[in-house]
Short mmCIF file of C-alpha atoms in Angstrom, two decimals:
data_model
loop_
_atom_site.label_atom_id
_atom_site.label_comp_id
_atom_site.label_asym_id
_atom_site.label_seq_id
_atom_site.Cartn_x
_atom_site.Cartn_y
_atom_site.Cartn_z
CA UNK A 187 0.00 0.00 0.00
CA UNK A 188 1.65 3.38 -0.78
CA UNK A 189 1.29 5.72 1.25
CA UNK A 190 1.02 9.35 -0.09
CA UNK A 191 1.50 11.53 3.54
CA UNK A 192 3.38 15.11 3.07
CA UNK A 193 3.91 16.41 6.63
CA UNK A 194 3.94 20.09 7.22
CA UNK A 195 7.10 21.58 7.31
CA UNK A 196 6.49 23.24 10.43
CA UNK A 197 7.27 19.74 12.33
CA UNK A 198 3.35 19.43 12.87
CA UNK A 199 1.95 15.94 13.69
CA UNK A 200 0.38 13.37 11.41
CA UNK A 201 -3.31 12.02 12.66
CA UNK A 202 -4.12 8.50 11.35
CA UNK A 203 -7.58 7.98 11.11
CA UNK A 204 -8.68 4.30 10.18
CA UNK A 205 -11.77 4.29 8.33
CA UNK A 206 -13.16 6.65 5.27
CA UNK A 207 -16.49 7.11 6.63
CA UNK A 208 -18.13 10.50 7.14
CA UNK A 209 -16.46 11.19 10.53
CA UNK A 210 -13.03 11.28 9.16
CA UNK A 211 -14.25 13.28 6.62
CA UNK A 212 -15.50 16.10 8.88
CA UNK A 213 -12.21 16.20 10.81
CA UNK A 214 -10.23 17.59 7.60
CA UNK A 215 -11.52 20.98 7.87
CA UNK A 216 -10.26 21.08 11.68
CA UNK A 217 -6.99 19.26 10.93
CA UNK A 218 -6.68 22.15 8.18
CA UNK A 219 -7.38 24.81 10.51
CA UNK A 220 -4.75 23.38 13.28
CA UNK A 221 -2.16 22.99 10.62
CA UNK A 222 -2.42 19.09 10.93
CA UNK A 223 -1.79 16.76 8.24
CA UNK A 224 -4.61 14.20 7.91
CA UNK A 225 -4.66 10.49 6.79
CA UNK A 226 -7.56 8.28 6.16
CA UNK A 227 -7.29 4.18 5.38
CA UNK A 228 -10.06 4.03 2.97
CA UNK A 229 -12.30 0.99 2.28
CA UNK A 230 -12.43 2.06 -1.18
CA UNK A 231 -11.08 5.11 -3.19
CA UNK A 232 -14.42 7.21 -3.32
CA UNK A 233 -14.88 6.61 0.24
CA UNK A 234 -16.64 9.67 2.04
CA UNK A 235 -13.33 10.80 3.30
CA UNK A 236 -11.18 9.99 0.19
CA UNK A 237 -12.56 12.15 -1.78
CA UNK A 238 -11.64 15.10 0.53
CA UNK A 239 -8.37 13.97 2.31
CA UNK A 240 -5.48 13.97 -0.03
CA UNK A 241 -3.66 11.25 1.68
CA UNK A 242 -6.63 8.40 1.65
CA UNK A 243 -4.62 4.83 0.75
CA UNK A 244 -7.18 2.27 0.13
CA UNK A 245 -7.29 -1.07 2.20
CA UNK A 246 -9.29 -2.88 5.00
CA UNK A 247 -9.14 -2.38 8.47
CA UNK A 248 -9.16 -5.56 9.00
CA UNK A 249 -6.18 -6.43 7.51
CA UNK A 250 -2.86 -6.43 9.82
CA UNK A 251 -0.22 -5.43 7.09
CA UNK A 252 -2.29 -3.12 5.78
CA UNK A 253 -3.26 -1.48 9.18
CA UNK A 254 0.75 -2.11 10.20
CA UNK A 255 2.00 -0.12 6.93
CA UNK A 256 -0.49 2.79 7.23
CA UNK A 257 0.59 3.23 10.90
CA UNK A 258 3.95 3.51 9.91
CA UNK A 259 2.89 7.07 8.57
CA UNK A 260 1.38 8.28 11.64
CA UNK A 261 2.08 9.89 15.00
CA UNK A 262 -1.39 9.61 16.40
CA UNK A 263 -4.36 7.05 15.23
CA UNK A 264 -7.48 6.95 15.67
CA UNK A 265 -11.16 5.52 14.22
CA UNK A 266 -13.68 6.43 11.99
CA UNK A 267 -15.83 3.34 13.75
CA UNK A 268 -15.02 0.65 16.67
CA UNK A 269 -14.77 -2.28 14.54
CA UNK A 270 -11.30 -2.57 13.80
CA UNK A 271 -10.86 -6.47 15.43
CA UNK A 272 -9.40 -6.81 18.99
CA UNK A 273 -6.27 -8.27 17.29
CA UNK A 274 -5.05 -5.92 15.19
CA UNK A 275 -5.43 -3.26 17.77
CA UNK A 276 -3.50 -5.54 19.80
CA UNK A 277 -0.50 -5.67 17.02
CA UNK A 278 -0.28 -2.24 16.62
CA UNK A 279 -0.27 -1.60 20.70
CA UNK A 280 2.66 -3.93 20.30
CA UNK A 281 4.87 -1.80 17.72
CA UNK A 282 4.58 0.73 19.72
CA UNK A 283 1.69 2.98 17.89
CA UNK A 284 -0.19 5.61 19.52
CA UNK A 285 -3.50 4.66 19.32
CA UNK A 286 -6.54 7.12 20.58
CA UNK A 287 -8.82 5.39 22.37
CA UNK A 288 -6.76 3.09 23.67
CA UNK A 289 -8.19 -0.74 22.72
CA UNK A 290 -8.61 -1.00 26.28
CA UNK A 291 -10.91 1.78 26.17
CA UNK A 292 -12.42 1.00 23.08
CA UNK A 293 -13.43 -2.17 24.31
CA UNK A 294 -16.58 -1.17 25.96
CA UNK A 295 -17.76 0.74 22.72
CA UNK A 296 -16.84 -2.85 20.66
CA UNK A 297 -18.86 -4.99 23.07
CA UNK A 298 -22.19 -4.11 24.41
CA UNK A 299 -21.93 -7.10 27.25
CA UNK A 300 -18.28 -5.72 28.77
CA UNK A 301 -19.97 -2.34 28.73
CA UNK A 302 -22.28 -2.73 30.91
CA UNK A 303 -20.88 -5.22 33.32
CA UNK A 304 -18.05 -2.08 33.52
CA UNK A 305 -20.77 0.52 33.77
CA UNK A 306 -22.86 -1.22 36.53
CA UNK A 307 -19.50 -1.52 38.39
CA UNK A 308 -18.69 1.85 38.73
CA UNK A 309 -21.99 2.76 39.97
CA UNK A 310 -23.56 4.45 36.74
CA UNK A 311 -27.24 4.05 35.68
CA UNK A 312 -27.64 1.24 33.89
CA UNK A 313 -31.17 -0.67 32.22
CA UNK A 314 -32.01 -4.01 34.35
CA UNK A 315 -29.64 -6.43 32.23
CA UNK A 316 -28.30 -9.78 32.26
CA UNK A 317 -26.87 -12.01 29.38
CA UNK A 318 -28.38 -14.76 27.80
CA UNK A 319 -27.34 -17.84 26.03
CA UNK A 320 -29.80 -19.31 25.54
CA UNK A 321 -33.93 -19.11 25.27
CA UNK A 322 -34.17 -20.30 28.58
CA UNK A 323 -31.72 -17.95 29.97
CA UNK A 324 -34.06 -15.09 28.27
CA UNK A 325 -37.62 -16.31 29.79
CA UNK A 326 -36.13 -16.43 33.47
CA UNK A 327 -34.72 -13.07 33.22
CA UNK A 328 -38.09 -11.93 31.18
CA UNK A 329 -39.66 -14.21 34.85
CA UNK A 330 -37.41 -11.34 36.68
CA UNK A 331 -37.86 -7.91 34.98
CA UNK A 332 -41.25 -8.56 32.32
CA UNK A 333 -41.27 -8.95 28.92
CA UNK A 334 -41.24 -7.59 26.26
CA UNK A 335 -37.53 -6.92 26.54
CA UNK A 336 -34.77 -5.51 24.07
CA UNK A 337 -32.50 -7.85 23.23
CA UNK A 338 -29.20 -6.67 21.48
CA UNK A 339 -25.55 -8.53 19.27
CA UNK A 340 -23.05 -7.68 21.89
CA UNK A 341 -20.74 -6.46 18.95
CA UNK A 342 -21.41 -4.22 15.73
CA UNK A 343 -25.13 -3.36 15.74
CA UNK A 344 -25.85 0.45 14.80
CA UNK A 345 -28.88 2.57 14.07
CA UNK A 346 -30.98 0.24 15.10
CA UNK A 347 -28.92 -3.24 13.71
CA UNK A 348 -28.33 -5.54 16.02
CA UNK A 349 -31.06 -4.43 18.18
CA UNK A 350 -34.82 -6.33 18.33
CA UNK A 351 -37.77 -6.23 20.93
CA UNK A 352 -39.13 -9.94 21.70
CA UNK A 353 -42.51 -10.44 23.89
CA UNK A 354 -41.23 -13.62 24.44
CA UNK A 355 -38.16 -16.10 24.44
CA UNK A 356 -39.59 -17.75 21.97
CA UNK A 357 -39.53 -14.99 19.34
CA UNK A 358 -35.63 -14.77 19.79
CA UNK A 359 -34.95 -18.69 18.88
CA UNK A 360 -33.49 -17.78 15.75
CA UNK A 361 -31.01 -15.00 16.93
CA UNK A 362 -29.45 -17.82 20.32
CA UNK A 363 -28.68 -20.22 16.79
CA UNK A 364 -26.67 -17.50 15.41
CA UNK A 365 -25.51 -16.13 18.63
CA UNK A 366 -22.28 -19.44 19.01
CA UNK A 367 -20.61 -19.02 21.93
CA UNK A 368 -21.04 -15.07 22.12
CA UNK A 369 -24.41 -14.36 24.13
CA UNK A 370 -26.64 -11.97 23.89
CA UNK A 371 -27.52 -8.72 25.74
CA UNK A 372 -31.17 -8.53 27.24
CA UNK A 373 -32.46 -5.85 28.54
CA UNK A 374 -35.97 -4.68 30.70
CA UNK A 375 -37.63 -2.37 27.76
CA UNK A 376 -36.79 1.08 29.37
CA UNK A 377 -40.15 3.51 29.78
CA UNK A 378 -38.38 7.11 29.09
CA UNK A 379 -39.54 10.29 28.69
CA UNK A 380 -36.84 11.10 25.59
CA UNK A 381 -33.42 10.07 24.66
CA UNK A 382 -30.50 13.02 25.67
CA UNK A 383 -26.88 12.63 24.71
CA UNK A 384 -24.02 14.04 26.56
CA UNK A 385 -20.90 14.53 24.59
CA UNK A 386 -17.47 14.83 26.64
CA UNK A 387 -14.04 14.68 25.19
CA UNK A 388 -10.79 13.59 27.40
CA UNK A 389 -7.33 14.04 26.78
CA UNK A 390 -4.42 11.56 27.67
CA UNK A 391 -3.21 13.90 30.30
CA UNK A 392 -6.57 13.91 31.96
CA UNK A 393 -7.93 16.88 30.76
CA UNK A 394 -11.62 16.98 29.71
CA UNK A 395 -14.43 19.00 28.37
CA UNK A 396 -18.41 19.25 27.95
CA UNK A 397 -20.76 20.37 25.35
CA UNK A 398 -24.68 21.36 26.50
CA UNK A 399 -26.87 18.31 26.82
CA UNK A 400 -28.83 17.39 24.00
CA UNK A 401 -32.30 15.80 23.11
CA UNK A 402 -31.98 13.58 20.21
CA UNK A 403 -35.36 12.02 18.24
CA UNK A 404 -35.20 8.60 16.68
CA UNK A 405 -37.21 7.89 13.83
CA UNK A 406 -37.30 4.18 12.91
CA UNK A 407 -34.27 3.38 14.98
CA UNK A 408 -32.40 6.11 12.69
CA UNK A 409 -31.50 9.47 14.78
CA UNK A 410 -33.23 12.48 13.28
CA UNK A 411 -32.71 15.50 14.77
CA UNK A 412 -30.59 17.10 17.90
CA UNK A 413 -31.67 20.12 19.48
CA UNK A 414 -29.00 21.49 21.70
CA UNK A 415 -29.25 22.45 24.60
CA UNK A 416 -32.15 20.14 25.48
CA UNK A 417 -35.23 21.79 25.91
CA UNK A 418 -36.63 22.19 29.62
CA UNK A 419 -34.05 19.82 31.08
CA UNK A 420 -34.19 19.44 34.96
CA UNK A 421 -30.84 21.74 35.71
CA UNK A 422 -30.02 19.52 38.55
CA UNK A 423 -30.28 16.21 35.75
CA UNK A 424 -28.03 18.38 33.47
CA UNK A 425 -25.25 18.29 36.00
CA UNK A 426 -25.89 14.90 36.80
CA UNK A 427 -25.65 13.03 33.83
CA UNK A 428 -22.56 15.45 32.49
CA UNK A 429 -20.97 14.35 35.48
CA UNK A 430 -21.76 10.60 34.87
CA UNK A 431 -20.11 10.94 31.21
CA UNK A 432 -17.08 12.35 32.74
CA UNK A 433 -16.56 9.64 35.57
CA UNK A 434 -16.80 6.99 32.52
CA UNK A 435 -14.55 9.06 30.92
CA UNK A 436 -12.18 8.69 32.83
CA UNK A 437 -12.86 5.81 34.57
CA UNK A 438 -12.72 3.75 31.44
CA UNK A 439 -9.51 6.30 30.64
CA UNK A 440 -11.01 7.31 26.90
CA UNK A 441 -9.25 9.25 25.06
CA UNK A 442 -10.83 11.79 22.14
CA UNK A 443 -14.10 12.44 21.87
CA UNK A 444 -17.04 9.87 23.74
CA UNK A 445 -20.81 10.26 22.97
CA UNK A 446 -23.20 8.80 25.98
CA UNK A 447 -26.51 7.70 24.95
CA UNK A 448 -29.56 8.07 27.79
CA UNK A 449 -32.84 7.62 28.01
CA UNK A 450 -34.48 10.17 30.74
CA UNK A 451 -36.82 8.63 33.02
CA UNK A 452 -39.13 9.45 35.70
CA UNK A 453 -37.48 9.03 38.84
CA UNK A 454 -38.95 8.84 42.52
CA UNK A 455 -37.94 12.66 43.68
CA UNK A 456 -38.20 13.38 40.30
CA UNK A 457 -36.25 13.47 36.45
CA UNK A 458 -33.56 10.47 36.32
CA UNK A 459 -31.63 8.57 33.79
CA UNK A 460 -30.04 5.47 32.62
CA UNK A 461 -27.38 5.06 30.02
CA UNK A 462 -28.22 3.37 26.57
CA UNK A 463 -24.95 2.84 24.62
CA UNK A 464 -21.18 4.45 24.43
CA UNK A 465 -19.39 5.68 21.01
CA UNK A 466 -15.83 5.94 21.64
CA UNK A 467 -15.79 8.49 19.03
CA UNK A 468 -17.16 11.43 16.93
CA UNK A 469 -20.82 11.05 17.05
CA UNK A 470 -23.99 12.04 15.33
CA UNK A 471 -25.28 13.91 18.47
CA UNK A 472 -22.41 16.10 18.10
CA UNK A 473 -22.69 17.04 14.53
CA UNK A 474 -24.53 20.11 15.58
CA UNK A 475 -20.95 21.81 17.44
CA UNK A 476 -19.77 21.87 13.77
CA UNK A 477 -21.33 25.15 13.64
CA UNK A 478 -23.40 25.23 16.61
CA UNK A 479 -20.31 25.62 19.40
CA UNK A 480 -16.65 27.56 19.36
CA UNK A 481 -14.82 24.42 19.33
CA UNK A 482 -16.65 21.27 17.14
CA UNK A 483 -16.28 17.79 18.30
CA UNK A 484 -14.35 17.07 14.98
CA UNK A 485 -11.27 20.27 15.97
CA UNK A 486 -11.90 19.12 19.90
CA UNK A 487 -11.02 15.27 18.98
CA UNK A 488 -7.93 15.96 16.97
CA UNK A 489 -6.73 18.22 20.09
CA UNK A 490 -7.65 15.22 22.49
CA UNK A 491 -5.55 12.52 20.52
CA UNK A 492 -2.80 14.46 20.24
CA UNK A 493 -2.88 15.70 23.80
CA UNK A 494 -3.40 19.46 22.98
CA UNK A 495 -5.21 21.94 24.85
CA UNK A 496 -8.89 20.87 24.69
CA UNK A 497 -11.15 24.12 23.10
CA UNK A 498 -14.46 25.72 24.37
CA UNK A 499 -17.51 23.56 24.16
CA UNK A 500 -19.46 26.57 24.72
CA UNK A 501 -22.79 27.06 22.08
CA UNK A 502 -22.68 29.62 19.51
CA UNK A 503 -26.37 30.59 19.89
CA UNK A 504 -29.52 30.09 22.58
CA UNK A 505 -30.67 27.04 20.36
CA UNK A 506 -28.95 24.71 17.28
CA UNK A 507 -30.81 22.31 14.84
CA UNK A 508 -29.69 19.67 13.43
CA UNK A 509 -31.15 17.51 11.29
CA UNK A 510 -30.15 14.48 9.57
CA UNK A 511 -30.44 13.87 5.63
CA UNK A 512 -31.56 10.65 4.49
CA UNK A 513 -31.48 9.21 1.16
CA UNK A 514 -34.83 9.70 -1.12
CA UNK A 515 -36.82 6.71 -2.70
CA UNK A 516 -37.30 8.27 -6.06
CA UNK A 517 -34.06 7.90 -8.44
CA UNK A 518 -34.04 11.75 -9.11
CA UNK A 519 -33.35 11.88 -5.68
CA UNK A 520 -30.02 10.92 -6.35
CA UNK A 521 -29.37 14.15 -7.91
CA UNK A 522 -28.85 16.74 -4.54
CA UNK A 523 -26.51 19.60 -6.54
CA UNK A 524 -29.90 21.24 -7.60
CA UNK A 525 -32.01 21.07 -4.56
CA UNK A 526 -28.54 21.78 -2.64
CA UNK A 527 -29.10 25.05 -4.85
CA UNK A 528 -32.54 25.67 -4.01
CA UNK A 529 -32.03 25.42 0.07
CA UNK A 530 -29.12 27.60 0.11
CA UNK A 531 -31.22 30.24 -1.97
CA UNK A 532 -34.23 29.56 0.28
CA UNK A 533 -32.59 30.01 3.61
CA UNK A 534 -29.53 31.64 3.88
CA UNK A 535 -28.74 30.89 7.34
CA UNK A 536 -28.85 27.17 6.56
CA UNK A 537 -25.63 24.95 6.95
CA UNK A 538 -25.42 21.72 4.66
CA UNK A 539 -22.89 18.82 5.06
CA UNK A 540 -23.42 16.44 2.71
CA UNK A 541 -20.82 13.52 2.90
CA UNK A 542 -20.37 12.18 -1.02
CA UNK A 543 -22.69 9.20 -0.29
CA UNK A 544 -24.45 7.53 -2.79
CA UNK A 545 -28.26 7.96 -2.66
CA UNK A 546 -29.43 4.91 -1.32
CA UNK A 547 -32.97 5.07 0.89
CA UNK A 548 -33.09 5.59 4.35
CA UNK A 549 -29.55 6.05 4.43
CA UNK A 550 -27.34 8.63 6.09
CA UNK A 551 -26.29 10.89 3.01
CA UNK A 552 -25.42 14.52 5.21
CA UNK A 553 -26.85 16.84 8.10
CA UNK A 554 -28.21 20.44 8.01
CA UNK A 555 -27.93 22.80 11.19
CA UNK A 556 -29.46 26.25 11.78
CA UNK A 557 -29.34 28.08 14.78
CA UNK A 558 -30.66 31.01 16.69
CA UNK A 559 -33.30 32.06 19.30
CA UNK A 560 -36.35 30.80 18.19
CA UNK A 561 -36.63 27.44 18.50
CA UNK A 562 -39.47 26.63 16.90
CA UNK A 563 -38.44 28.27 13.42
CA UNK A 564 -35.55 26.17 13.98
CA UNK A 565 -36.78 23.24 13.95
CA UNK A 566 -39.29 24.01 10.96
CA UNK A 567 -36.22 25.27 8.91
CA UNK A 568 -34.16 22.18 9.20
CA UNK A 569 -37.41 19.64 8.92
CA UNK A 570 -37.63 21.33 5.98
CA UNK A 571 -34.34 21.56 4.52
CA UNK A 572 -34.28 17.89 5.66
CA UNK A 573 -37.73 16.74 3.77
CA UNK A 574 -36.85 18.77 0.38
CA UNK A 575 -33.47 17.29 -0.01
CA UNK A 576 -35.32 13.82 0.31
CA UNK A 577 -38.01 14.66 -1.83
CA UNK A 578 -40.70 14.41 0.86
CA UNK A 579 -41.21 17.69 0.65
CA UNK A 580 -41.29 19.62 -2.76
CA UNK A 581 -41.34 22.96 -2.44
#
């Protein structure tokens, strides 16, 4: 694999990021602005990120050559996802490569099962869980807790993959044949009032950071929108469950950026929480800091890896929108330059990152954000925006 990395002649760092997905994409403006050279190990040479970061070699993460050689041209690395396997993490570790997380970090993003045994042991609020191996293990702990219950793949579900709701043990045969010697993650079916996210970022000195809380809507399993802050949120549950993200933090000892997904409840003397899931990474509840906060998650995640000063979290504005873009059934929906056109006529405040995806439906293609102080335009503006470039909405 040649590798194709000119380094700044200022002595500035190279930042290996493995995987071509959006998220490494979005950190080449940042890397730009701190005078970082970027690399990107691409699954394929029109990845999202190749076609925006110069240096993009093409091969597979899970590969250990491969992985090994593109190292080789890197000070720092780091991931575009968490599914670069246990043993090539370990290989690298070996040679002596900085890696950010660390794979015994990253661990508890990779496997759903270690995450919360961890979680639960450090004291943080956690969904009644147990795992299963089998349908019978599933119907006593449905016995304990009630069904229906979510069950989950300890390892590489997303957006809803990986993730079902059984009403009984029966209905989840078919997953305990595929399941070998893994398990499976069950879970009591949480009652919540909404789903928040709390984005924290941690250097490998210690230092850390905090953007606002936000309230994130799921549509289909898919996340659809972030409004940051969250509105109305209990100021006392703010502090709580920012707090909570930065005790995993560093409890876990992440480095870079880590998303925490909760669901708020209704507690006894009032709101509560329990956490959902971890991404040791960039994360789609933080695309709004791109231009909703002084320092994005994108800028703040390069400083974290390479043990810089961390930047202000701060928000821009009283309220940011973001909305997610998903691909359009119709085929002439796979033409965005003209309706790209049309938005940024339409509403010149509007901010569109779309991520050189091909159009396929329902899929992640790019995110709009607006922001301001009225919150209800807001969200109106980027629904819209949102709906037009999938061709739900046509004027």
């Amino acid at each position: 694999m040649e590798q194709q990395v000119v380094r700044h002649p200022g002595g500035f760092p190279v930042v290996g990021i493995i995987g071509g997905g959006q998220l490494a994409r979005m950190c080449q403006p940042p890397a730009v602005g701190l005078s970082l050279t970027l690399a990107v190990l691409a699954e394929a040479p029109d990845a999202s990120a190749a076609l925006v970061v110069p240096a993009s070699p093409v091969g597979a993460h899970d590969d250990l050559e491969t992985v090994r050689e593109f190292a080789r041209a890197c000070d720092v690395v780091t991931f575009d996802h968490e599914h670069v396997p246990a043993e090539v993490l370990a290989a690298l570790e070996a040679d002596g490569v900085e890696l950010h997380p660390r794979p015994s970090a990253l661990l508890y993003a990779q496997d759903k099962l270690a995450m919360r045994e961890r979680l639960t042991g450090i004291g943080v609020r956690c969904p009644r869980w147990a795992r299963v191996d089998s349908v019978a293990d599933l119907g006593e702990f449905g016995a304990d807790v009630g069904f229906p219950l979510v069950l989950k793949t300890p390892r590489g579900g997303y957006d809803g993959k990986g993730v079902r709701v059984v009403a009984d043990a029966a209905e989840a045969a078919d997953w305990f044949e595929r399941a070998a010697d893994e398990g499976l993650l069950a879970e009591e079916q949480v009652a919540f009032t909404r789903e928040l996210a709390v984005l924290v970022a941690r250097s490998p000195s210690g230092q850390a950071a905090a953007w606002p809380v936000v309230e994130t809507v799921q549509t289909g399993g898919i996340c659809t929108e972030v409004i940051a802050p969250a509105p109305d949120l209990d100021a006392a549950l703010a502090a709580t469950v920012t707090a909570a993200a930065l005790q995993v933090a560093g409890e876990l000892d992440v480095t870079g950026v880590m998303a925490v997904e909760l669901f708020e409840v209704a507690g006894a003397s009032g709101p509560d929480y329990v956490v959902n899931e971890l991404a040791m990474r960039p994360h789609n509840s933080g695309h709004w800091t791109i231009d909703g906060a002084v320092t994005s998650q994108f800028e703040q995640h390069l400083r974290a890896v390479l043990d810089l000063p961390l930047g202000d979290p701060h928000s821009r504005a009283p309220w940011t929108v973001m909305g997610n873009v998903l691909g359009g059934d119709a085929p002439e929906h796979a033409e965005l330059y003209s309706t790209y056109r049309h938005l940024l006529a339409r509403d010149p405040g509007l901010k569109m990152h779309l991520y050189g995806k091909q159009v396929r439906p329902g899929r992640k293609i790019g995110h709009v954000t607006v922001f301001g102080d009225d919150l209800a335009d807001l969200r109106e503006r980027a629904d819209h925006a949102t709906g037009y470039l999938r061709g739900t909405i046509t004027e």
